[in-house]
mmCIF file of C-alpha atoms in Angstrom:
data_model
loop_
_atom_site.group_PDB
_atom_site.id
_atom_site.type_symbol
_atom_site.label_atom_id
_atom_site.label_comp_id
_atom_site.label_asym_id
_atom_site.label_seq_id
_atom_site.Cartn_x
_atom_site.Cartn_y
_atom_site.Cartn_z
ATOM 1 C CA MET A 1 -15.269 -26.930 18.367
ATOM 2 C CA SER A 2 -14.021 -26.024 21.808
ATOM 3 C CA ASP A 3 -10.794 -24.310 22.784
ATOM 4 C CA VAL A 4 -7.680 -25.614 21.076
ATOM 5 C CA HIS A 5 -6.577 -28.577 23.167
ATOM 6 C CA PRO A 6 -3.000 -28.843 24.445
ATOM 7 C CA GLN A 7 -2.229 -31.627 22.012
ATOM 8 C CA GLU A 8 -3.302 -29.370 19.145
ATOM 9 C CA GLN A 9 -0.969 -26.599 20.198
ATOM 10 C CA PRO A 10 2.334 -26.614 18.290
ATOM 11 C CA GLN A 11 5.278 -28.038 20.165
ATOM 12 C CA PRO A 12 7.996 -25.457 20.860
ATOM 13 C CA ILE A 13 10.759 -25.457 18.300
ATOM 14 C CA PRO A 14 14.238 -25.435 19.861
ATOM 15 C CA LEU A 15 15.136 -21.782 20.232
ATOM 16 C CA GLU A 16 18.917 -21.796 20.140
ATOM 17 C CA THR A 17 19.171 -23.940 17.014
ATOM 18 C CA THR A 18 16.462 -25.078 14.628
ATOM 19 C CA SER A 19 17.306 -28.394 13.056
ATOM 20 C CA GLY A 20 13.566 -29.201 13.092
ATOM 21 C CA VAL A 21 12.186 -26.025 11.541
ATOM 22 C CA SER A 22 10.500 -26.372 8.167
ATOM 23 C CA GLY A 23 11.750 -24.298 5.267
ATOM 24 C CA ASP A 24 14.676 -24.327 2.903
ATOM 25 C CA ARG A 25 18.054 -25.208 4.325
ATOM 26 C CA ASN A 26 20.425 -22.806 2.663
ATOM 27 C CA ASP A 27 23.753 -23.643 4.273
ATOM 28 C CA GLU A 28 24.787 -25.274 7.537
ATOM 29 C CA GLN A 29 22.686 -27.915 9.264
ATOM 30 C CA SER A 30 21.498 -25.646 12.061
ATOM 31 C CA ASP A 31 21.272 -21.856 12.290
ATOM 32 C CA VAL A 32 21.413 -19.780 15.451
ATOM 33 C CA LEU A 33 18.128 -17.903 15.780
ATOM 34 C CA GLN A 34 17.193 -15.192 18.249
ATOM 35 C CA LYS A 35 14.700 -16.511 20.795
ATOM 36 C CA SER A 36 12.184 -14.316 22.575
ATOM 37 C CA VAL A 37 13.250 -12.847 25.906
ATOM 38 C CA ARG A 38 10.915 -12.512 28.898
ATOM 39 C CA LYS A 39 11.860 -11.178 32.335
ATOM 40 C CA ASN A 40 9.501 -10.792 35.282
ATOM 41 C CA GLY A 41 6.542 -11.624 33.085
ATOM 42 C CA ARG A 42 7.310 -9.046 30.404
ATOM 43 C CA PHE A 43 8.859 -9.570 26.981
ATOM 44 C CA GLN A 44 11.907 -7.537 25.995
ATOM 45 C CA ASN A 45 13.577 -6.622 22.741
ATOM 46 C CA PRO A 46 16.851 -8.528 22.387
ATOM 47 C CA TRP A 47 18.048 -6.278 19.575
ATOM 48 C CA PRO A 48 20.799 -3.694 20.282
ATOM 49 C CA THR A 49 19.006 -1.453 17.746
ATOM 50 C CA PHE A 50 16.030 -0.975 20.113
ATOM 51 C CA LYS A 51 15.867 1.948 22.519
ATOM 52 C CA ILE A 52 12.417 3.472 22.845
ATOM 53 C CA PRO A 53 12.213 7.095 24.089
ATOM 54 C CA GLY A 54 10.794 7.523 27.583
ATOM 55 C CA VAL A 55 8.085 9.873 28.851
ATOM 56 C CA ARG A 56 10.222 12.917 28.110
ATOM 57 C CA GLY A 57 10.683 11.739 24.538
ATOM 58 C CA VAL A 58 6.944 11.189 24.104
ATOM 59 C CA CYS A 59 6.229 14.711 25.342
ATOM 60 C CA LYS A 60 8.872 16.156 23.024
ATOM 61 C CA TRP A 61 7.382 14.283 20.061
ATOM 62 C CA MET A 62 3.809 15.352 20.778
ATOM 63 C CA CYS A 63 4.520 18.960 21.755
ATOM 64 C CA CYS A 64 7.660 20.049 19.931
ATOM 65 C CA SER A 65 7.820 18.135 16.637
ATOM 66 C CA THR A 66 6.344 19.597 13.445
ATOM 67 C CA ASN A 67 3.452 17.657 11.944
ATOM 68 C CA TYR A 68 3.798 17.527 8.159
ATOM 69 C CA SER A 69 0.995 15.005 7.531
ATOM 70 C CA GLY A 70 -1.214 17.572 5.784
ATOM 71 C CA ILE A 71 -4.398 15.509 5.552
ATOM 72 C CA PRO A 72 -6.660 17.405 3.098
ATOM 73 C CA SER A 73 -10.420 17.427 2.623
ATOM 74 C CA LYS A 74 -12.287 14.288 1.572
ATOM 75 C CA ARG A 75 -12.768 15.786 -1.902
ATOM 76 C CA GLU A 76 -9.019 16.146 -2.322
ATOM 77 C CA LEU A 77 -8.363 12.714 -0.828
ATOM 78 C CA ASP A 78 -10.711 11.162 -3.373
ATOM 79 C CA LYS A 79 -8.368 12.519 -6.061
ATOM 80 C CA THR A 80 -4.989 11.815 -4.478
ATOM 81 C CA LEU A 81 -5.773 8.599 -2.584
ATOM 82 C CA PRO A 82 -8.922 7.086 -4.130
ATOM 83 C CA ILE A 83 -10.755 4.104 -2.660
ATOM 84 C CA LEU A 84 -11.605 1.262 -5.019
ATOM 85 C CA ILE A 85 -14.444 -1.165 -4.399
ATOM 86 C CA PRO A 86 -13.096 -4.732 -4.616
ATOM 87 C CA ASP A 87 -14.697 -7.097 -7.096
ATOM 88 C CA MET A 88 -16.234 -9.551 -4.633
ATOM 89 C CA ASN A 89 -16.793 -12.209 -7.294
ATOM 90 C CA GLU A 90 -13.151 -11.938 -8.236
ATOM 91 C CA ILE A 91 -11.869 -12.450 -4.689
ATOM 92 C CA LYS A 92 -14.512 -14.953 -3.610
ATOM 93 C CA HIS A 93 -12.032 -17.841 -3.535
ATOM 94 C CA ALA A 94 -8.271 -18.278 -3.481
ATOM 95 C CA PRO A 95 -6.925 -18.431 -7.046
ATOM 96 C CA PRO A 96 -6.038 -21.816 -8.588
ATOM 97 C CA SER A 97 -2.542 -20.484 -9.269
ATOM 98 C CA GLY A 98 -0.490 -17.508 -8.173
ATOM 99 C CA ILE A 99 -1.108 -15.037 -5.356
ATOM 100 C CA ARG A 100 -3.928 -12.523 -5.104
ATOM 101 C CA VAL A 101 -3.463 -9.604 -2.703
ATOM 102 C CA THR A 102 -6.000 -6.891 -1.818
ATOM 103 C CA TRP A 103 -5.097 -3.917 0.368
ATOM 104 C CA ILE A 104 -7.970 -3.147 2.761
ATOM 105 C CA GLY A 105 -6.035 -0.305 4.408
ATOM 106 C CA HIS A 106 -3.324 0.297 7.010
ATOM 107 C CA ALA A 107 -1.844 -3.152 7.861
ATOM 108 C CA THR A 108 -4.990 -5.041 6.848
ATOM 109 C CA VAL A 109 -4.331 -7.148 3.774
ATOM 110 C CA LEU A 110 -6.307 -9.982 2.215
ATOM 111 C CA VAL A 111 -3.870 -12.524 0.775
ATOM 112 C CA GLN A 112 -5.088 -15.580 -1.140
ATOM 113 C CA PHE A 113 -2.926 -18.452 -2.392
ATOM 114 C CA ASP A 114 -2.522 -22.234 -2.134
ATOM 115 C CA GLY A 115 -6.211 -22.645 -1.361
ATOM 116 C CA VAL A 116 -6.379 -20.324 1.664
ATOM 117 C CA SER A 117 -7.594 -16.773 2.287
ATOM 118 C CA ILE A 118 -5.685 -14.900 4.995
ATOM 119 C CA LEU A 119 -6.410 -11.560 6.651
ATOM 120 C CA THR A 120 -3.688 -9.619 8.473
ATOM 121 C CA ASP A 121 -4.179 -7.319 11.508
ATOM 122 C CA PRO A 122 -7.821 -6.510 10.680
ATOM 123 C CA ILE A 123 -9.116 -3.051 11.528
ATOM 124 C CA PHE A 124 -12.400 -1.858 10.016
ATOM 125 C CA SER A 125 -13.306 0.624 12.773
ATOM 126 C CA LYS A 126 -13.359 4.402 12.375
ATOM 127 C CA ARG A 127 -10.816 4.915 15.149
ATOM 128 C CA CYS A 128 -7.882 2.966 16.528
ATOM 129 C CA GLY A 129 -8.155 3.374 20.272
ATOM 130 C CA PRO A 130 -9.626 1.900 23.444
ATOM 131 C CA THR A 131 -13.063 3.227 22.393
ATOM 132 C CA GLN A 132 -14.594 4.731 19.260
ATOM 133 C CA PHE A 133 -14.651 8.110 21.017
ATOM 134 C CA MET A 134 -10.888 8.461 21.330
ATOM 135 C CA GLY A 135 -7.787 7.602 19.351
ATOM 136 C CA PRO A 136 -6.664 8.476 15.797
ATOM 137 C CA LYS A 137 -9.516 8.592 13.282
ATOM 138 C CA ARG A 138 -9.006 7.018 9.887
ATOM 139 C CA PHE A 139 -8.999 9.434 6.965
ATOM 140 C CA ARG A 140 -9.601 6.700 4.360
ATOM 141 C CA ASN A 141 -12.483 4.314 4.981
ATOM 142 C CA PRO A 142 -12.258 0.559 4.393
ATOM 143 C CA PRO A 143 -13.189 -0.357 0.812
ATOM 144 C CA CYS A 144 -15.560 -3.061 2.081
ATOM 145 C CA THR A 145 -17.222 -4.247 5.269
ATOM 146 C CA ILE A 146 -16.543 -7.446 7.185
ATOM 147 C CA ASP A 147 -19.894 -8.781 5.980
ATOM 148 C CA GLU A 148 -18.731 -8.304 2.374
ATOM 149 C CA LEU A 149 -15.477 -10.209 2.795
ATOM 150 C CA PRO A 150 -15.067 -13.643 1.213
ATOM 151 C CA LYS A 151 -14.661 -16.620 3.503
ATOM 152 C CA ILE A 152 -11.528 -16.115 5.591
ATOM 153 C CA ASP A 153 -9.554 -19.184 6.706
ATOM 154 C CA ALA A 154 -6.971 -17.515 8.942
ATOM 155 C CA VAL A 155 -6.281 -14.194 10.636
ATOM 156 C CA LEU A 156 -2.737 -13.176 11.590
ATOM 157 C CA ILE A 157 -2.243 -10.826 14.554
ATOM 158 C CA SER A 158 1.202 -9.241 14.884
ATOM 159 C CA HIS A 159 0.811 -7.383 18.203
ATOM 160 C CA THR A 160 -1.692 -5.701 20.521
ATOM 161 C CA HIS A 161 -1.593 -2.012 19.575
ATOM 162 C CA PHE A 162 -5.052 -0.677 18.806
ATOM 163 C CA ASP A 163 -4.362 -0.098 15.102
ATOM 164 C CA HIS A 164 -3.434 -3.786 14.720
ATOM 165 C CA LEU A 165 -5.700 -5.507 17.254
ATOM 166 C CA ASP A 166 -9.126 -3.879 16.941
ATOM 167 C CA VAL A 167 -11.657 -5.422 19.304
ATOM 168 C CA ASN A 168 -14.689 -4.476 17.193
ATOM 169 C CA SER A 169 -13.217 -6.065 14.075
ATOM 170 C CA VAL A 170 -12.191 -9.184 15.991
ATOM 171 C CA LYS A 171 -15.705 -9.612 17.400
ATOM 172 C CA LYS A 172 -17.393 -9.043 14.025
ATOM 173 C CA LEU A 173 -15.109 -11.495 12.248
ATOM 174 C CA ASN A 174 -15.704 -14.064 14.964
ATOM 175 C CA SER A 175 -19.458 -13.486 14.811
ATOM 176 C CA ARG A 176 -19.503 -14.009 11.070
ATOM 177 C CA PHE A 177 -17.111 -16.943 10.678
ATOM 178 C CA GLY A 178 -17.143 -18.559 14.111
ATOM 179 C CA GLN A 179 -15.089 -21.700 14.654
ATOM 180 C CA SER A 180 -14.264 -22.053 10.958
ATOM 181 C CA LEU A 181 -11.864 -19.119 11.300
ATOM 182 C CA ARG A 182 -8.504 -19.842 12.937
ATOM 183 C CA TRP A 183 -6.649 -17.034 14.691
ATOM 184 C CA PHE A 184 -2.843 -17.084 14.843
ATOM 185 C CA VAL A 185 -1.644 -14.804 17.648
ATOM 186 C CA PRO A 186 1.504 -13.966 19.654
ATOM 187 C CA MET A 187 2.426 -15.589 22.938
ATOM 188 C CA GLY A 188 0.398 -14.082 25.780
ATOM 189 C CA LEU A 189 -2.713 -13.160 23.758
ATOM 190 C CA LEU A 190 -4.728 -16.385 24.040
ATOM 191 C CA GLY A 191 -6.605 -15.292 27.169
ATOM 192 C CA TRP A 192 -7.657 -11.975 25.630
ATOM 193 C CA MET A 193 -8.869 -13.698 22.466
ATOM 194 C CA GLN A 194 -10.963 -16.135 24.487
ATOM 195 C CA SER A 195 -12.394 -13.284 26.569
ATOM 196 C CA VAL A 196 -13.898 -11.715 23.418
ATOM 197 C CA GLY A 197 -15.347 -15.029 22.228
ATOM 198 C CA CYS A 198 -12.655 -16.464 19.930
ATOM 199 C CA HIS A 199 -11.815 -20.107 20.666
ATOM 200 C CA ASN A 200 -10.150 -21.414 17.502
ATOM 201 C CA VAL A 201 -6.914 -19.698 18.495
ATOM 202 C CA VAL A 202 -3.276 -20.755 18.232
ATOM 203 C CA GLU A 203 -0.791 -18.848 20.397
ATOM 204 C CA LEU A 204 2.849 -18.982 19.270
ATOM 205 C CA ASP A 205 6.316 -17.953 20.364
ATOM 206 C CA TRP A 206 8.981 -16.819 17.897
ATOM 207 C CA TRP A 207 9.933 -19.615 15.470
ATOM 208 C CA GLN A 208 6.946 -21.779 16.396
ATOM 209 C CA GLY A 209 4.570 -22.892 13.670
ATOM 210 C CA SER A 210 1.123 -24.405 13.285
ATOM 211 C CA CYS A 211 -1.469 -25.170 10.605
ATOM 212 C CA LEU A 212 -5.172 -24.932 9.939
ATOM 213 C CA LEU A 213 -7.088 -27.820 11.460
ATOM 214 C CA SER A 214 -8.662 -28.466 8.059
ATOM 215 C CA ASP A 215 -5.464 -28.172 6.011
ATOM 216 C CA SER A 216 -1.944 -29.088 7.116
ATOM 217 C CA LYS A 217 -0.344 -28.090 3.811
ATOM 218 C CA VAL A 218 0.069 -24.429 4.793
ATOM 219 C CA GLU A 219 2.215 -23.620 7.837
ATOM 220 C CA PHE A 220 1.975 -20.390 9.830
ATOM 221 C CA VAL A 221 5.208 -19.482 11.615
ATOM 222 C CA PHE A 222 5.507 -16.616 14.101
ATOM 223 C CA THR A 223 8.776 -14.801 13.445
ATOM 224 C CA PRO A 224 10.576 -11.957 15.264
ATOM 225 C CA ALA A 225 10.223 -8.207 14.886
ATOM 226 C CA GLN A 226 11.500 -5.179 16.793
ATOM 227 C CA HIS A 227 8.518 -3.529 18.474
ATOM 228 C CA TRP A 228 6.517 -3.546 21.739
ATOM 229 C CA CYS A 229 2.992 -4.070 23.077
ATOM 230 C CA ARG A 230 0.596 -2.117 25.280
ATOM 231 C CA ARG A 231 -3.182 -1.654 25.579
ATOM 232 C CA SER A 232 -3.437 -0.299 29.127
ATOM 233 C CA ALA A 233 -1.350 1.251 31.888
ATOM 234 C CA PHE A 234 -0.551 -2.149 33.351
ATOM 235 C CA ASP A 235 0.115 -4.581 30.493
ATOM 236 C CA LEU A 236 3.309 -3.238 28.912
ATOM 237 C CA ASN A 237 4.984 -6.055 26.955
ATOM 238 C CA LYS A 238 3.028 -8.840 28.645
ATOM 239 C CA VAL A 239 2.215 -10.022 25.111
ATOM 240 C CA LEU A 240 4.868 -10.791 22.519
ATOM 241 C CA TRP A 241 5.056 -9.012 19.144
ATOM 242 C CA GLY A 242 6.339 -10.262 15.831
ATOM 243 C CA SER A 243 5.923 -10.946 12.137
ATOM 244 C CA TRP A 244 4.542 -13.926 10.216
ATOM 245 C CA ALA A 245 5.903 -16.339 7.628
ATOM 246 C CA VAL A 246 3.251 -18.395 5.830
ATOM 247 C CA ILE A 247 4.700 -21.382 4.018
ATOM 248 C CA GLY A 248 2.482 -23.073 1.447
ATOM 249 C CA PRO A 249 3.196 -25.953 -0.921
ATOM 250 C CA HIS A 250 3.753 -23.546 -3.815
ATOM 251 C CA TYR A 251 4.130 -20.033 -2.385
ATOM 252 C CA LYS A 252 5.552 -18.225 0.644
ATOM 253 C CA PHE A 253 4.127 -15.047 2.170
ATOM 254 C CA PHE A 254 5.611 -12.728 4.802
ATOM 255 C CA PHE A 255 3.803 -10.136 6.928
ATOM 256 C CA SER A 256 5.950 -7.655 8.850
ATOM 257 C CA GLY A 257 3.441 -6.202 11.302
ATOM 258 C CA ASP A 258 5.076 -3.181 12.979
ATOM 259 C CA THR A 259 8.827 -3.182 13.351
ATOM 260 C CA GLY A 260 12.004 -1.203 13.488
ATOM 261 C CA TYR A 261 14.885 -2.504 11.412
ATOM 262 C CA CYS A 262 16.940 -5.243 13.062
ATOM 263 C CA GLU A 263 18.943 -8.324 12.141
ATOM 264 C CA ALA A 264 15.895 -10.583 12.559
ATOM 265 C CA PHE A 265 14.984 -10.193 8.904
ATOM 266 C CA GLN A 266 18.288 -11.639 7.768
ATOM 267 C CA GLN A 267 17.576 -14.668 9.981
ATOM 268 C CA ILE A 268 14.043 -14.986 8.595
ATOM 269 C CA GLY A 269 15.227 -14.655 5.005
ATOM 270 C CA LYS A 270 17.944 -17.207 5.573
ATOM 271 C CA ARG A 271 15.569 -19.671 7.221
ATOM 272 C CA TYR A 272 12.450 -19.318 5.047
ATOM 273 C CA GLY A 273 13.358 -17.219 2.001
ATOM 274 C CA PRO A 274 13.025 -16.507 -0.727
ATOM 275 C CA PHE A 275 9.476 -15.269 -0.202
ATOM 276 C CA ASP A 276 7.127 -14.831 -3.128
ATOM 277 C CA LEU A 277 5.308 -11.882 -1.531
ATOM 278 C CA ALA A 278 6.037 -9.738 1.517
ATOM 279 C CA ALA A 279 3.652 -7.173 3.025
ATOM 280 C CA LEU A 280 5.977 -4.582 4.567
ATOM 281 C CA SER A 281 5.229 -1.451 6.581
ATOM 282 C CA ILE A 282 6.442 1.756 4.937
ATOM 283 C CA GLY A 283 4.723 4.508 6.990
ATOM 284 C CA ALA A 284 4.550 6.187 10.428
ATOM 285 C CA TYR A 285 8.279 6.930 10.683
ATOM 286 C CA THR A 286 8.556 10.708 11.313
ATOM 287 C CA PRO A 287 10.204 12.103 13.355
ATOM 288 C CA GLN A 288 12.963 9.556 12.904
ATOM 289 C CA TRP A 289 14.588 10.153 16.288
ATOM 290 C CA PHE A 290 11.367 8.956 17.928
ATOM 291 C CA MET A 291 10.007 6.382 15.486
ATOM 292 C CA LYS A 292 13.144 4.657 14.211
ATOM 293 C CA CYS A 293 13.265 1.898 16.830
ATOM 294 C CA GLN A 294 9.633 0.884 16.304
ATOM 295 C CA HIS A 295 8.713 1.709 12.666
ATOM 296 C CA VAL A 296 10.821 1.362 9.525
ATOM 297 C CA ASN A 297 10.962 4.056 6.870
ATOM 298 C CA PRO A 298 10.718 3.183 3.140
ATOM 299 C CA GLU A 299 14.484 2.862 2.753
ATOM 300 C CA GLU A 300 14.639 0.371 5.614
ATOM 301 C CA ALA A 301 11.622 -1.466 4.201
ATOM 302 C CA VAL A 302 13.566 -1.973 0.964
ATOM 303 C CA GLN A 303 16.422 -3.429 3.010
ATOM 304 C CA ILE A 304 13.970 -5.844 4.654
ATOM 305 C CA HIS A 305 12.679 -6.753 1.189
ATOM 306 C CA GLN A 306 16.232 -7.677 0.226
ATOM 307 C CA ASP A 307 16.971 -9.437 3.534
ATOM 308 C CA LEU A 308 13.926 -11.634 2.975
ATOM 309 C CA ARG A 309 14.925 -12.233 -0.658
ATOM 310 C CA ALA A 310 11.341 -11.399 -1.582
ATOM 311 C CA ARG A 311 10.346 -11.681 -5.215
ATOM 312 C CA LYS A 312 7.614 -9.068 -4.700
ATOM 313 C CA SER A 313 6.650 -6.775 -1.819
ATOM 314 C CA ILE A 314 3.621 -4.576 -1.167
ATOM 315 C CA GLY A 315 3.891 -1.426 0.931
ATOM 316 C CA ILE A 316 1.363 -1.216 3.783
ATOM 317 C CA HIS A 317 0.826 0.746 7.034
ATOM 318 C CA TRP A 318 0.369 4.119 5.359
ATOM 319 C CA GLY A 319 -2.397 6.301 3.927
ATOM 320 C CA THR A 320 -5.116 5.319 6.432
ATOM 321 C CA PHE A 321 -4.397 6.722 9.912
ATOM 322 C CA ALA A 322 -2.181 9.730 10.649
ATOM 323 C CA LEU A 323 -0.038 8.044 13.304
ATOM 324 C CA ALA A 324 3.146 10.019 12.681
ATOM 325 C CA TYR A 325 4.239 13.301 11.146
ATOM 326 C CA GLU A 326 5.382 12.576 7.578
ATOM 327 C CA HIS A 327 3.198 13.874 4.718
ATOM 328 C CA TYR A 328 0.425 11.388 4.003
ATOM 329 C CA LEU A 329 1.681 10.770 0.447
ATOM 330 C CA GLU A 330 5.387 10.686 1.312
ATOM 331 C CA PRO A 331 5.809 6.925 2.003
ATOM 332 C CA PRO A 332 5.157 5.692 -1.576
ATOM 333 C CA GLN A 333 7.218 8.560 -3.004
ATOM 334 C CA ASN A 334 10.190 7.785 -0.752
ATOM 335 C CA LEU A 335 9.752 4.107 -1.555
ATOM 336 C CA ARG A 336 10.119 4.808 -5.283
ATOM 337 C CA GLU A 337 13.257 6.857 -4.603
ATOM 338 C CA ALA A 338 14.748 4.111 -2.434
ATOM 339 C CA LEU A 339 14.076 1.510 -5.118
ATOM 340 C CA GLU A 340 15.640 3.705 -7.791
ATOM 341 C CA GLU A 341 18.723 4.221 -5.638
ATOM 342 C CA ARG A 342 19.169 0.457 -5.358
ATOM 343 C CA GLN A 343 18.331 -0.069 -9.026
ATOM 344 C CA LEU A 344 15.186 -2.032 -8.227
ATOM 345 C CA SER A 345 11.927 -1.815 -10.143
ATOM 346 C CA ASP A 346 8.810 -0.286 -8.586
ATOM 347 C CA ASP A 347 7.066 -3.390 -9.907
ATOM 348 C CA GLU A 348 9.198 -5.438 -7.497
ATOM 349 C CA PHE A 349 8.124 -3.425 -4.439
ATOM 350 C CA PHE A 350 4.821 -1.689 -5.151
ATOM 351 C CA THR A 351 1.935 0.133 -3.515
ATOM 352 C CA VAL A 352 -1.739 -0.060 -4.448
ATOM 353 C CA LYS A 353 -4.898 1.947 -3.800
ATOM 354 C CA HIS A 354 -7.261 1.066 -0.962
ATOM 355 C CA GLY A 355 -9.387 -1.822 -2.195
ATOM 356 C CA GLU A 356 -7.134 -2.564 -5.168
ATOM 357 C CA THR A 357 -6.369 -6.187 -6.012
ATOM 358 C CA ARG A 358 -3.101 -7.313 -7.566
ATOM 359 C CA PHE A 359 -2.494 -10.729 -9.139
ATOM 360 C CA LEU A 360 1.027 -12.154 -8.946
ATOM 361 C CA PHE A 361 2.508 -15.235 -10.609
ATOM 362 C CA GLU A 362 -0.961 -16.398 -11.674
ATOM 363 C CA ASP A 363 0.262 -18.352 -14.698
ATOM 364 C CA GLU A 364 3.331 -19.978 -13.172
ATOM 365 C CA ARG A 365 1.830 -23.252 -11.943
ATOM 366 C CA ARG A 366 -0.390 -23.518 -14.989
ATOM 367 C CA ASN A 367 2.598 -23.015 -17.306
ATOM 368 C CA GLN A 368 4.724 -25.478 -15.332
ATOM 369 C CA SER A 369 2.046 -28.154 -15.564
ATOM 370 C CA THR A 370 1.916 -27.871 -19.366
ATOM 371 C CA GLU A 371 5.670 -27.978 -19.913
#
């Protein structure tokens, strides 16, 4: 298969109103949705809640803020944050009913439902940086290799930061699965993907959707987030960033990528909710004065969970790389406190160990078919 032809690319959905968007219609016939904004070739955050600190702020964060991450020795980590080896026979195929989710680490999640296996923001490298000689080093290894993964049908990329778009992982996945693997990426990333050898690529703007060539039953919709993109000194925000809504015939999945809290999640929840499972970032938020616009804390993640009307959520983007200054075990603890404050169960919004698999709703369709 060659590059995705123009006729295979999804047609733009009207950006001001969305009378043609798939998903549940919860009230009026058309909802106003926030379109992406691009000026002089660079995307911009339309949210009033976004204001990223400048160079002075970066220097203050790196030089004057206290780092509480406290990463201990490997021996201690094996006790406090153990790595489980996934049962490869168990995750070999998507389950016949329900949702199966396996946390690989950071924002990399294997989600399997409605006949498809999906990988989010894959990073299996030791470091997240322009090379493997610089950039933050992971303190918890992946629980499996790319060669050990089951067959992957789709990969979702949320944005271009090195901890979410890892060139080594992209190349290895492409080498293993080739044209059978479809990549869903933000607007502006198609050329980069093709330059590293990936040609089964769909590039989307906010609120645009597409499907697998082999299966049109599951729709992949690129949805907004509050973040930014950069991989070099010259490409600031030339690629869009966002989140993903995956709409299957029986289940709906949401992947947040990186984001600060904004009103986009109310729009997404209204348009596509309720979601059956959401993978939401809960880490890399300290110090708040610096991180708030680009990363949510656990309390804000719980608000997103409620905005999306998610039945279940899994906390990701923690416990793998020390990208901010909170204690490495603080995110799940603060998540439990936030859930308790809102009288929500920690079974509703949970965390798992690296490599751990969780089954959700596995008997629902089977029970419904026998009723």
